[in-house]
Short mmCIF file of C-alpha atoms in Angstrom, two decimals:
data_model
loop_
_atom_site.label_atom_id
_atom_site.label_comp_id
_atom_site.label_asym_id
_atom_site.label_seq_id
_atom_site.Cartn_x
_atom_site.Cartn_y
_atom_site.Cartn_z
CA UNK C 1 54.91 131.85 106.44
CA UNK C 2 56.53 128.84 107.96
CA UNK C 3 53.95 128.64 110.71
CA UNK C 4 51.23 127.84 108.23
CA UNK C 5 52.60 124.39 107.70
CA UNK C 6 52.95 121.46 109.95
CA UNK C 7 56.63 120.61 109.81
CA UNK C 8 56.48 118.06 112.62
CA UNK C 9 56.94 114.36 112.08
CA UNK C 10 54.14 113.39 114.45
CA UNK C 11 51.53 112.60 111.83
CA UNK C 12 53.14 109.32 110.95
CA UNK C 13 54.56 107.70 114.04
CA UNK C 14 58.36 107.89 113.66
CA UNK C 15 58.66 104.63 115.57
CA UNK C 16 57.64 103.03 112.27
CA UNK C 17 61.01 103.92 110.92
CA UNK C 18 63.06 102.11 113.56
CA UNK C 19 60.82 99.08 114.04
CA UNK C 20 61.94 96.19 111.87
CA UNK C 21 59.03 94.60 110.06
CA UNK C 22 58.76 90.84 110.23
CA UNK C 23 57.74 90.46 106.57
CA UNK C 24 60.74 92.33 105.25
CA UNK C 25 63.12 90.47 107.59
CA UNK C 26 61.68 87.24 106.19
CA UNK C 27 62.09 88.33 102.55
CA UNK C 28 65.52 89.81 103.17
CA UNK C 29 66.73 86.60 104.83
CA UNK C 30 65.33 84.30 102.14
CA UNK C 31 66.36 86.38 99.13
CA UNK C 32 69.76 87.33 100.51
CA UNK C 33 70.59 83.70 101.30
CA UNK C 34 69.50 82.61 97.80
CA UNK C 35 71.58 85.39 96.24
CA UNK C 36 74.52 84.51 98.48
CA UNK C 37 74.26 80.85 97.52
CA UNK C 38 73.89 81.47 93.79
CA UNK C 39 76.61 84.10 93.64
CA UNK C 40 78.96 81.97 95.74
CA UNK C 41 78.44 79.05 93.39
CA UNK C 42 78.25 80.74 89.99
CA UNK C 43 80.13 84.00 90.45
CA UNK C 44 82.50 84.23 93.39
CA UNK C 45 83.93 80.74 93.09
CA UNK C 46 84.96 81.00 89.41
CA UNK C 47 86.09 84.62 89.86
CA UNK C 48 88.17 84.01 92.96
CA UNK C 49 89.65 80.77 91.67
CA UNK C 50 90.65 82.33 88.34
CA UNK C 51 92.11 85.33 90.12
CA UNK C 52 94.09 83.04 92.35
CA UNK C 53 95.15 80.92 89.41
CA UNK C 54 96.24 83.99 87.46
CA UNK C 55 98.19 85.29 90.44
CA UNK C 56 99.96 81.97 90.96
CA UNK C 57 100.77 81.75 87.26
CA UNK C 58 102.20 85.29 87.29
CA UNK C 59 104.13 84.48 90.42
CA UNK C 60 105.43 81.29 88.85
CA UNK C 61 106.41 83.11 85.68
CA UNK C 62 108.31 85.71 87.69
CA UNK C 63 110.00 83.05 89.77
CA UNK C 64 110.93 81.12 86.64
CA UNK C 65 112.33 84.26 85.02
CA UNK C 66 114.44 84.86 88.11
CA UNK C 67 115.59 81.28 88.05
CA UNK C 68 116.47 81.53 84.35
CA UNK C 69 118.44 84.68 85.06
CA UNK C 70 120.28 82.91 87.84
CA UNK C 71 120.95 79.94 85.60
CA UNK C 72 122.24 82.22 82.86
CA UNK C 73 124.58 83.81 85.34
CA UNK C 74 125.73 80.43 86.53
CA UNK C 75 126.22 79.30 82.95
CA UNK C 76 128.21 82.42 82.15
CA UNK C 77 130.32 81.94 85.24
CA UNK C 78 130.95 78.30 84.41
CA UNK C 79 131.84 79.26 80.83
CA UNK C 80 134.34 81.75 82.08
CA UNK C 81 135.72 79.22 84.48
CA UNK C 82 136.03 76.72 81.64
CA UNK C 83 137.80 79.29 79.50
CA UNK C 84 140.22 80.14 82.28
CA UNK C 85 140.88 76.48 82.83
CA UNK C 86 141.51 76.00 79.12
CA UNK C 87 143.94 78.90 79.15
CA UNK C 88 145.77 77.45 82.10
CA UNK C 89 145.87 74.07 80.41
CA UNK C 90 147.26 75.61 77.22
CA UNK C 91 149.96 77.44 79.17
CA UNK C 92 150.85 74.26 81.02
CA UNK C 93 151.06 72.25 77.77
CA UNK C 94 153.22 74.91 76.14
CA UNK C 95 155.49 74.98 79.15
CA UNK C 96 155.74 71.22 79.18
CA UNK C 97 156.42 71.08 75.45
CA UNK C 98 159.20 73.64 75.68
CA UNK C 99 160.67 71.74 78.61
CA UNK C 100 160.55 68.53 76.62
CA UNK C 101 162.14 70.27 73.66
CA UNK C 102 164.98 71.64 75.79
CA UNK C 103 165.46 68.25 77.29
CA UNK C 104 165.60 66.69 73.84
CA UNK C 105 168.19 69.20 72.67
CA UNK C 106 170.24 68.63 75.82
CA UNK C 107 170.06 64.91 75.35
CA UNK C 108 171.10 65.19 71.71
CA UNK C 109 173.97 67.43 72.69
CA UNK C 110 175.12 65.04 75.37
CA UNK C 111 174.81 62.12 73.04
CA UNK C 112 176.81 63.90 70.35
CA UNK C 113 179.53 64.83 72.83
CA UNK C 114 179.61 61.29 74.14
CA UNK C 115 179.80 59.91 70.64
CA UNK C 116 182.58 62.32 69.76
CA UNK C 117 184.49 61.38 72.86
CA UNK C 118 183.97 57.71 72.16
CA UNK C 119 185.17 58.14 68.60
CA UNK C 120 188.22 60.11 69.77
CA UNK C 121 189.04 57.39 72.30
CA UNK C 122 188.61 54.73 69.64
CA UNK C 123 190.84 56.69 67.29
CA UNK C 124 193.42 57.06 70.01
CA UNK C 125 193.28 53.34 70.73
CA UNK C 126 193.61 52.58 67.01
CA UNK C 127 196.52 54.97 66.71
CA UNK C 128 198.19 53.39 69.77
CA UNK C 129 197.63 49.94 68.29
CA UNK C 130 199.02 51.01 64.92
CA UNK C 131 201.96 52.59 66.71
CA UNK C 132 202.62 49.45 68.73
CA UNK C 133 202.26 47.32 65.60
CA UNK C 134 204.58 49.68 63.75
CA UNK C 135 207.07 49.58 66.59
CA UNK C 136 206.87 45.80 66.71
CA UNK C 137 207.43 45.70 62.96
CA UNK C 138 210.35 48.11 63.29
CA UNK C 139 211.77 45.87 66.01
CA UNK C 140 211.26 42.79 63.88
CA UNK C 141 212.74 44.49 60.88
CA UNK C 142 215.65 45.66 62.97
CA UNK C 143 216.16 42.17 64.35
CA UNK C 144 215.98 40.77 60.80
CA UNK C 145 218.46 43.39 59.67
CA UNK C 146 220.74 42.53 62.56
CA UNK C 147 220.44 38.88 61.77
CA UNK C 148 221.16 39.62 58.13
CA UNK C 149 224.07 41.78 59.16
CA UNK C 150 225.28 39.12 61.52
CA UNK C 151 224.87 36.48 58.86
CA UNK C 152 226.92 38.51 56.46
CA UNK C 153 229.53 39.20 59.09
CA UNK C 154 229.51 35.60 60.07
CA UNK C 155 229.97 34.52 56.48
CA UNK C 156 232.89 36.91 56.06
CA UNK C 157 234.71 36.76 59.34
CA UNK C 158 234.54 33.40 61.06
CA UNK C 159 238.04 33.53 62.39
CA UNK C 160 237.98 36.09 65.01
CA UNK C 161 235.20 34.63 66.94
CA UNK C 162 235.50 36.29 70.35
CA UNK C 163 235.97 39.74 68.88
CA UNK C 164 232.98 39.22 66.67
CA UNK C 165 230.92 38.09 69.54
CA UNK C 166 231.81 41.16 71.48
CA UNK C 167 230.87 43.32 68.56
CA UNK C 168 227.51 41.60 68.09
CA UNK C 169 226.67 42.03 71.72
CA UNK C 170 227.50 45.62 71.67
CA UNK C 171 225.35 46.13 68.59
CA UNK C 172 222.49 44.35 70.12
CA UNK C 173 222.71 46.43 73.21
CA UNK C 174 222.63 49.53 71.14
CA UNK C 175 219.62 48.29 69.24
CA UNK C 176 217.76 47.55 72.50
CA UNK C 177 218.52 50.98 73.83
CA UNK C 178 217.01 52.46 70.79
CA UNK F 1 85.94 101.69 78.76
CA UNK F 2 85.16 105.32 78.01
CA UNK F 3 81.65 104.39 77.01
CA UNK F 4 81.26 102.49 80.25
CA UNK F 5 82.31 105.53 82.26
CA UNK F 6 79.92 107.78 80.41
CA UNK F 7 77.13 105.29 80.97
CA UNK F 8 78.07 105.05 84.63
CA UNK F 9 78.11 108.81 85.13
CA UNK F 10 74.82 109.06 83.34
CA UNK F 11 73.27 106.43 85.55
CA UNK F 12 74.75 107.97 88.69
CA UNK F 13 73.65 111.48 87.81
CA UNK F 14 70.18 110.37 86.83
CA UNK F 15 68.70 110.25 90.35
CA UNK F 16 69.81 113.79 91.09
CA UNK F 17 67.74 115.41 88.42
CA UNK F 18 64.99 112.90 88.17
CA UNK F 19 64.26 112.75 91.84
CA UNK F 20 63.82 116.46 92.00
CA UNK F 21 61.33 116.52 89.19
CA UNK F 22 59.47 113.58 90.67
CA UNK F 23 59.28 115.33 93.99
CA UNK F 24 58.10 118.58 92.52
CA UNK F 25 55.43 116.77 90.58
CA UNK F 26 54.23 114.78 93.56
CA UNK F 27 54.12 117.63 95.93
CA UNK F 28 52.75 120.24 93.58
CA UNK F 29 49.46 118.36 93.43
CA UNK F 30 48.56 118.74 97.08
CA UNK F 31 50.27 122.03 97.73
CA UNK F 32 47.45 123.33 99.89
CA UNK F 33 48.28 120.88 102.69
CA UNK F 34 51.95 120.15 102.29
CA UNK F 35 53.45 118.37 105.26
CA UNK F 36 57.19 117.86 104.71
CA UNK F 37 57.56 115.41 107.61
CA UNK F 38 54.85 113.19 106.22
CA UNK F 39 56.18 113.47 102.68
CA UNK F 40 59.73 112.57 103.73
CA UNK F 41 58.65 109.66 105.89
CA UNK F 42 56.45 108.42 103.08
CA UNK F 43 59.46 108.54 100.75
CA UNK F 44 61.89 106.73 103.01
CA UNK F 45 59.39 104.30 104.48
CA UNK F 46 58.11 101.03 103.17
CA UNK F 47 54.80 100.75 101.32
CA UNK F 48 52.40 98.13 100.04
CA UNK F 49 52.18 99.89 96.71
CA UNK F 50 54.79 101.39 94.43
CA UNK F 51 53.80 104.97 94.00
CA UNK F 52 55.67 106.42 91.01
CA UNK F 53 54.23 109.91 90.76
CA UNK F 54 50.96 111.80 90.72
CA UNK F 55 49.56 114.38 88.42
CA UNK F 56 46.73 116.71 89.31
CA UNK F 57 44.14 114.06 88.57
CA UNK F 58 45.91 110.72 88.61
CA UNK F 59 48.19 108.65 90.77
CA UNK F 60 50.59 106.41 88.89
CA UNK F 61 50.93 103.48 91.19
CA UNK F 62 51.89 99.82 90.89
CA UNK F 63 49.91 97.70 93.32
CA UNK F 64 52.02 95.01 94.91
CA UNK F 65 50.77 91.68 96.23
CA UNK F 66 49.65 91.39 99.82
CA UNK F 67 50.53 88.12 101.52
CA UNK F 68 48.85 87.90 104.89
CA UNK F 69 48.96 85.09 107.39
CA UNK F 70 46.46 85.02 110.22
CA UNK F 71 46.82 82.28 112.83
CA UNK F 72 44.03 79.78 112.36
CA UNK F 73 43.29 80.95 108.83
CA UNK F 74 44.87 80.12 105.52
CA UNK F 75 47.44 82.38 103.86
CA UNK F 76 45.78 85.09 101.82
CA UNK F 77 47.32 86.53 98.67
CA UNK F 78 45.70 89.45 96.89
CA UNK F 79 46.60 92.72 95.22
CA UNK F 80 47.05 95.78 97.42
CA UNK F 81 44.67 97.56 95.05
CA UNK F 82 41.84 96.17 97.17
CA UNK F 83 43.25 98.00 100.19
CA UNK F 84 43.94 101.30 98.46
CA UNK F 85 42.47 104.46 100.01
CA UNK F 86 41.75 102.70 103.30
CA UNK F 87 39.39 100.11 101.85
CA UNK F 88 38.79 96.80 103.58
CA UNK F 89 39.24 93.42 101.92
CA UNK F 90 38.66 90.00 103.51
CA UNK F 91 38.55 91.69 106.89
CA UNK F 92 41.97 93.29 106.39
CA UNK F 93 42.89 96.92 106.00
CA UNK F 94 45.95 99.16 105.99
CA UNK F 95 46.52 101.63 108.81
CA UNK F 96 49.61 103.76 108.21
CA UNK F 97 50.98 101.00 105.97
CA UNK F 98 50.34 98.47 108.75
CA UNK F 99 48.21 95.51 107.83
CA UNK F 100 45.59 95.02 110.52
CA UNK F 101 42.59 92.78 110.90
CA UNK F 102 39.23 94.48 111.40
CA UNK F 103 38.35 92.10 114.22
CA UNK F 104 41.61 93.00 116.01
CA UNK F 105 43.19 89.54 115.48
CA UNK F 106 46.86 89.00 114.88
CA UNK F 107 48.10 89.37 111.28
CA UNK F 108 51.51 88.42 110.06
CA UNK F 109 52.34 90.56 107.04
CA UNK F 110 54.58 88.79 104.52
CA UNK F 111 53.55 91.08 101.66
CA UNK F 112 55.91 91.77 98.80
CA UNK F 113 56.16 95.41 99.81
CA UNK F 114 57.95 98.09 97.84
CA UNK F 115 61.19 97.24 99.66
CA UNK F 116 60.75 93.49 99.19
CA UNK F 117 60.08 94.07 95.51
CA UNK F 118 63.12 96.35 95.19
CA UNK F 119 65.11 93.65 96.97
CA UNK F 120 63.99 91.12 94.38
CA UNK F 121 64.88 93.43 91.50
CA UNK F 122 68.30 94.32 92.85
CA UNK F 123 68.98 90.64 93.58
CA UNK F 124 68.14 89.71 90.01
CA UNK F 125 70.36 92.54 88.79
CA UNK F 126 73.23 91.33 90.97
CA UNK F 127 72.77 87.74 89.85
CA UNK F 128 72.76 88.65 86.15
CA UNK F 129 75.72 90.99 86.54
CA UNK F 130 78.00 88.82 88.60
CA UNK F 131 77.14 85.50 87.03
CA UNK F 132 78.02 87.07 83.66
CA UNK F 133 81.27 88.34 85.17
CA UNK F 134 81.90 84.86 86.55
CA UNK F 135 81.20 83.35 83.15
CA UNK F 136 83.61 85.87 81.64
CA UNK F 137 86.29 84.53 83.94
CA UNK F 138 85.46 80.98 82.93
CA UNK F 139 85.29 81.76 79.20
CA UNK F 140 88.43 83.85 78.99
CA UNK F 141 90.32 81.53 81.29
CA UNK F 142 93.89 82.71 81.80
CA UNK F 143 93.36 85.76 79.58
CA UNK F 144 93.20 89.45 80.36
CA UNK F 145 89.82 90.61 81.73
CA UNK F 146 87.40 92.49 79.46
CA UNK F 147 84.36 94.72 79.81
CA UNK F 148 82.40 94.34 83.05
CA UNK F 149 84.97 91.86 84.18
CA UNK F 150 87.71 94.48 84.21
CA UNK F 151 85.43 96.97 85.98
CA UNK F 152 84.57 94.63 88.85
CA UNK F 153 87.85 92.76 89.11
CA UNK F 154 89.77 95.54 90.92
CA UNK F 155 86.88 95.98 93.36
CA UNK F 156 86.76 92.26 94.07
CA UNK F 157 90.53 92.22 94.53
CA UNK F 158 90.26 95.25 96.82
CA UNK F 159 87.68 93.49 99.01
CA UNK F 160 89.83 90.37 99.06
CA UNK F 161 93.21 92.00 99.75
CA UNK F 162 92.41 95.13 101.73
CA UNK F 163 89.37 93.92 103.64
CA UNK F 164 89.38 90.14 104.00
CA UNK F 165 93.09 89.27 104.03
CA UNK F 166 94.08 92.12 106.33
CA UNK F 167 91.25 91.73 108.81
CA UNK F 168 90.67 87.97 108.91
CA UNK F 169 94.11 86.60 108.17
CA UNK F 170 94.96 83.24 106.61
CA UNK F 171 91.40 81.82 106.99
CA UNK F 172 89.86 84.57 104.86
CA UNK F 173 88.86 82.40 101.91
CA UNK F 174 85.90 80.80 103.67
CA UNK F 175 84.29 84.21 104.27
CA UNK F 176 84.92 85.74 100.85
CA UNK F 177 81.48 84.87 99.35
CA UNK F 178 79.65 86.51 102.25
CA UNK F 179 81.88 89.59 102.30
CA UNK F 180 81.63 90.10 98.53
CA UNK F 181 77.88 89.55 98.50
CA UNK F 182 77.30 91.92 101.41
CA UNK F 183 79.59 94.55 99.90
CA UNK F 184 77.92 94.58 96.49
CA UNK F 185 74.46 94.15 97.98
CA UNK F 186 74.84 97.26 100.11
CA UNK F 187 76.58 99.27 97.41
CA UNK F 188 74.06 98.42 94.70
CA UNK F 189 71.06 98.98 96.90
CA UNK F 190 72.48 102.24 98.22
CA UNK F 191 72.81 103.45 94.63
CA UNK F 192 69.43 102.06 93.62
CA UNK F 193 67.93 103.78 96.65
CA UNK F 194 69.10 107.09 95.21
CA UNK F 195 67.36 106.51 91.89
CA UNK F 196 64.00 108.25 91.48
CA UNK F 197 60.99 106.34 92.60
CA UNK F 198 63.08 103.51 93.98
CA UNK F 199 62.79 102.05 97.43
CA UNK F 200 65.05 103.05 100.30
CA UNK F 201 66.07 99.46 100.92
CA UNK F 202 69.37 99.85 102.77
CA UNK F 203 67.80 102.64 104.82
CA UNK F 204 65.26 100.18 106.15
CA UNK F 205 65.95 98.88 109.63
CA UNK F 206 64.62 95.39 108.83
CA UNK F 207 67.18 94.98 106.04
CA UNK F 208 70.13 96.27 108.03
CA UNK F 209 68.94 94.20 110.99
CA UNK F 210 69.01 91.03 108.87
CA UNK F 211 72.45 91.81 107.50
CA UNK F 212 73.83 92.58 110.96
CA UNK F 213 72.23 89.41 112.34
CA UNK F 214 73.95 87.36 109.63
CA UNK F 215 77.29 88.94 110.55
CA UNK F 216 76.63 88.13 114.21
CA UNK F 217 75.72 84.52 113.41
CA UNK F 218 78.79 84.04 111.19
CA UNK F 219 80.98 85.56 113.91
CA UNK F 220 79.52 83.31 116.59
CA UNK F 221 79.66 80.14 114.49
CA UNK F 222 83.25 80.69 113.43
CA UNK F 223 84.48 81.77 116.87
CA UNK F 224 87.23 79.69 118.45
CA UNK F 225 88.04 79.19 122.10
CA UNK F 226 90.37 82.20 122.23
CA UNK F 227 87.42 84.42 121.39
CA UNK F 228 85.42 83.10 124.32
CA UNK F 229 88.46 83.03 126.58
CA UNK F 230 88.89 86.71 125.84
CA UNK F 231 85.29 87.33 126.92
CA UNK F 232 85.13 85.16 130.03
CA UNK F 233 88.74 85.49 131.20
CA UNK F 234 90.08 88.68 129.67
CA UNK F 235 93.87 88.37 129.87
CA UNK F 236 95.59 90.73 132.24
CA UNK F 237 92.40 91.61 134.16
CA UNK F 238 92.30 90.86 137.92
CA UNK F 239 89.72 88.23 138.92
CA UNK F 240 87.32 90.54 140.85
CA UNK F 241 87.12 92.89 137.86
CA UNK F 242 85.83 90.02 135.71
CA UNK F 243 82.43 90.44 137.42
CA UNK F 244 82.17 93.70 135.53
CA UNK F 245 84.18 92.68 132.48
CA UNK F 246 82.16 89.58 131.52
CA UNK F 247 78.82 91.44 131.14
CA UNK F 248 80.60 94.29 129.34
CA UNK F 249 82.25 91.90 126.90
CA UNK F 250 78.98 89.98 126.38
CA UNK F 251 77.16 93.23 125.64
CA UNK F 252 80.00 94.04 123.24
CA UNK F 253 79.26 90.89 121.25
CA UNK F 254 75.76 92.17 120.51
CA UNK F 255 76.62 95.86 120.32
CA UNK F 256 79.07 95.32 117.46
CA UNK F 257 76.45 94.05 114.96
CA UNK F 258 73.90 96.47 116.48
CA UNK F 259 76.21 99.32 115.50
CA UNK F 260 76.43 97.86 111.99
CA UNK F 261 72.65 97.85 111.77
CA UNK F 262 72.20 101.40 113.06
CA UNK F 263 75.13 102.88 111.08
CA UNK F 264 73.91 101.74 107.68
CA UNK F 265 70.26 102.50 108.43
CA UNK F 266 70.98 105.95 109.86
CA UNK F 267 73.43 106.95 107.14
CA UNK F 268 71.16 106.06 104.27
CA UNK F 269 68.00 107.37 105.88
CA UNK F 270 69.69 110.61 106.95
CA UNK F 271 70.96 111.19 103.41
CA UNK F 272 67.47 110.77 102.00
CA UNK F 273 65.92 112.99 104.68
CA UNK F 274 68.45 115.78 104.08
CA UNK F 275 68.02 115.68 100.30
CA UNK F 276 64.24 115.68 100.59
CA UNK F 277 64.32 118.44 103.19
CA UNK F 278 66.22 120.72 100.86
CA UNK F 279 63.68 120.03 98.15
CA UNK F 280 60.85 120.62 100.63
CA UNK F 281 62.16 124.11 101.32
CA UNK F 282 60.73 125.20 97.97
CA UNK F 283 57.25 124.13 99.07
CA UNK F 284 57.58 125.35 102.61
CA UNK F 285 58.51 128.84 101.46
CA UNK F 286 56.16 128.62 98.48
CA UNK F 287 58.74 130.50 96.50
CA UNK F 288 60.47 129.72 93.27
CA UNK F 289 63.32 132.02 94.28
CA UNK F 290 64.48 129.52 96.84
CA UNK F 291 64.69 126.73 94.31
CA UNK F 292 68.24 127.40 93.00
CA UNK F 293 69.70 127.22 96.50
CA UNK F 294 67.47 124.30 97.33
CA UNK F 295 68.46 122.41 94.20
CA UNK F 296 72.15 123.20 94.67
CA UNK F 297 72.12 121.88 98.22
CA UNK F 298 70.04 118.89 97.19
CA UNK F 299 72.45 118.15 94.36
CA UNK F 300 75.42 118.48 96.68
CA UNK F 301 73.92 116.11 99.23
CA UNK F 302 72.97 113.66 96.48
CA UNK F 303 76.53 113.63 95.09
CA UNK F 304 77.75 113.16 98.63
CA UNK F 305 75.33 110.27 98.96
CA UNK F 306 76.98 108.56 95.96
CA UNK F 307 80.22 108.59 97.93
CA UNK F 308 78.43 107.53 101.11
CA UNK F 309 76.88 104.63 99.16
CA UNK F 310 80.22 102.95 98.52
CA UNK F 311 81.72 104.15 101.79
CA UNK F 312 78.96 102.51 103.83
CA UNK F 313 79.30 99.30 101.83
CA UNK F 314 83.04 99.36 102.53
CA UNK F 315 82.60 100.13 106.24
CA UNK F 316 79.99 97.41 106.73
CA UNK F 317 82.18 94.84 104.94
CA UNK F 318 85.35 95.96 106.72
CA UNK F 319 83.77 95.83 110.17
CA UNK F 320 82.17 92.46 109.41
CA UNK F 321 85.60 91.17 108.36
CA UNK F 322 87.15 92.59 111.53
CA UNK F 323 84.54 90.95 113.76
CA UNK F 324 85.07 87.63 111.99
CA UNK F 325 88.82 88.18 112.23
CA UNK F 326 88.50 88.70 116.00
CA UNK F 327 86.51 85.48 116.28
CA UNK F 328 88.91 83.25 114.30
CA UNK F 329 92.13 84.86 115.53
CA UNK F 330 94.65 82.44 117.00
CA UNK F 331 96.06 83.17 120.42
CA UNK F 332 98.82 85.74 120.39
CA UNK F 333 100.88 87.18 123.20
CA UNK F 334 99.73 90.64 124.05
CA UNK F 335 101.33 92.99 126.51
CA UNK F 336 99.59 91.59 129.58
CA UNK F 337 100.80 88.09 128.78
CA UNK F 338 104.37 89.24 128.49
CA UNK F 339 104.20 90.91 131.86
CA UNK F 340 102.85 87.79 133.49
CA UNK F 341 105.47 85.64 131.85
CA UNK F 342 108.12 88.09 132.96
CA UNK F 343 106.97 87.67 136.57
CA UNK F 344 107.22 83.92 136.27
CA UNK F 345 110.66 84.01 134.73
CA UNK F 346 112.18 86.48 137.17
CA UNK F 347 112.20 84.25 140.31
CA UNK F 348 113.45 81.27 138.31
CA UNK F 349 116.41 83.28 137.16
CA UNK F 350 117.18 84.33 140.74
CA UNK F 351 117.52 80.73 141.99
#
């Protein structure tokens, strides 16, 4: 059955197929270049530039997000640092205050002791003075008494002078010894 | 989004069914002398008219303009209707889709052929689509993408990040318009080529030749001195070997884009030939019984072709980016350099 038909390709020279035709090369060159030019200008340029723009904007957004995250972390860290510093400061102030308080109490104590001592000393001095004054007065009084006594003796017994004298002396001596 | 997907699947599945019916209709009319080779070559080749389909009595054809330039004569523009069925017009006629002059003179054929017309249509489609996407980016500046914008954005980002940035390096931005245009041009035209009645544009050697030539020119114009140093004084190669290496490297410069041209052309053309061959089986065996198998295989190949469509666009763009990357690459120390440096350092250390 197959033999009835001419299956060969020889009727139309096959060389036709692999021989480029000048006319079509001409049209292909002209039309392709026009298409290339128009598409480059009106299609590829806006498309590629917007794609690039979009990519850079996405990239920027991502970078900025990263940066914000980093900044947040830094902020958090600095906050914590500030808090720790504040705590330290508080502790230091408390410590200082208690030290000052202790010092104040100590000082007050010392002052009170000093004052007490001073007052005791003063009292002692006053007592001593009073004592001395009292002694002096006692001496004076005694002397006055002796003089009075002597006067009275003198008024009564003027005759026995030497004996009297001896007596007076002995009295006086006794008084002094006292 | 869901609606978009449904629409997409609908559009993508359309060629599978439609092409089959178109083929059956075309070929049923002249069943008594069915030549699969001729039919397939007619389908994948270029034409001066856009033949949609034929019924038993009528051909539904759009006649495209012929633009002919003959040295010494003015440029002639007329409808290909005048040349249909081998007729002659103004001393010109078509022989196997080749425009020839009756007097044997030279004719340069700049006609808007089926492929040229498909090229125009797909270009307009690309312009409308991507300029609207671009406007979307401008209008919703700094906002989330919507609609078409969100469909094409990941693809554009893929081309930028996985193809351009990785292969070219820091200088990738300059080449982005070309890479994106080439990627979508090939992808769209691959898909359009699979639609019924459409032209096999990316499976045409002239188109892939032009694309490859542009890649070559961009590579050459952006090449730095390291690129040429690598060709004329390949590092680590002994001097006498350079006699062989320089021609090999120079051939390599041309072979790289040549491979781009052949790969895309061969892949797309092969896909079309295989699909059409499976369909032809029905007519070769003149049996309806064969049609389920034939259709299943054809469907499979066509689905495969949808994958190949984007794969080829990706490969072409990736290789273009790699060739450009090789041309703009700054000097880096490879193994050979380290060895040579090591030799220099060793005696110094011994002193």
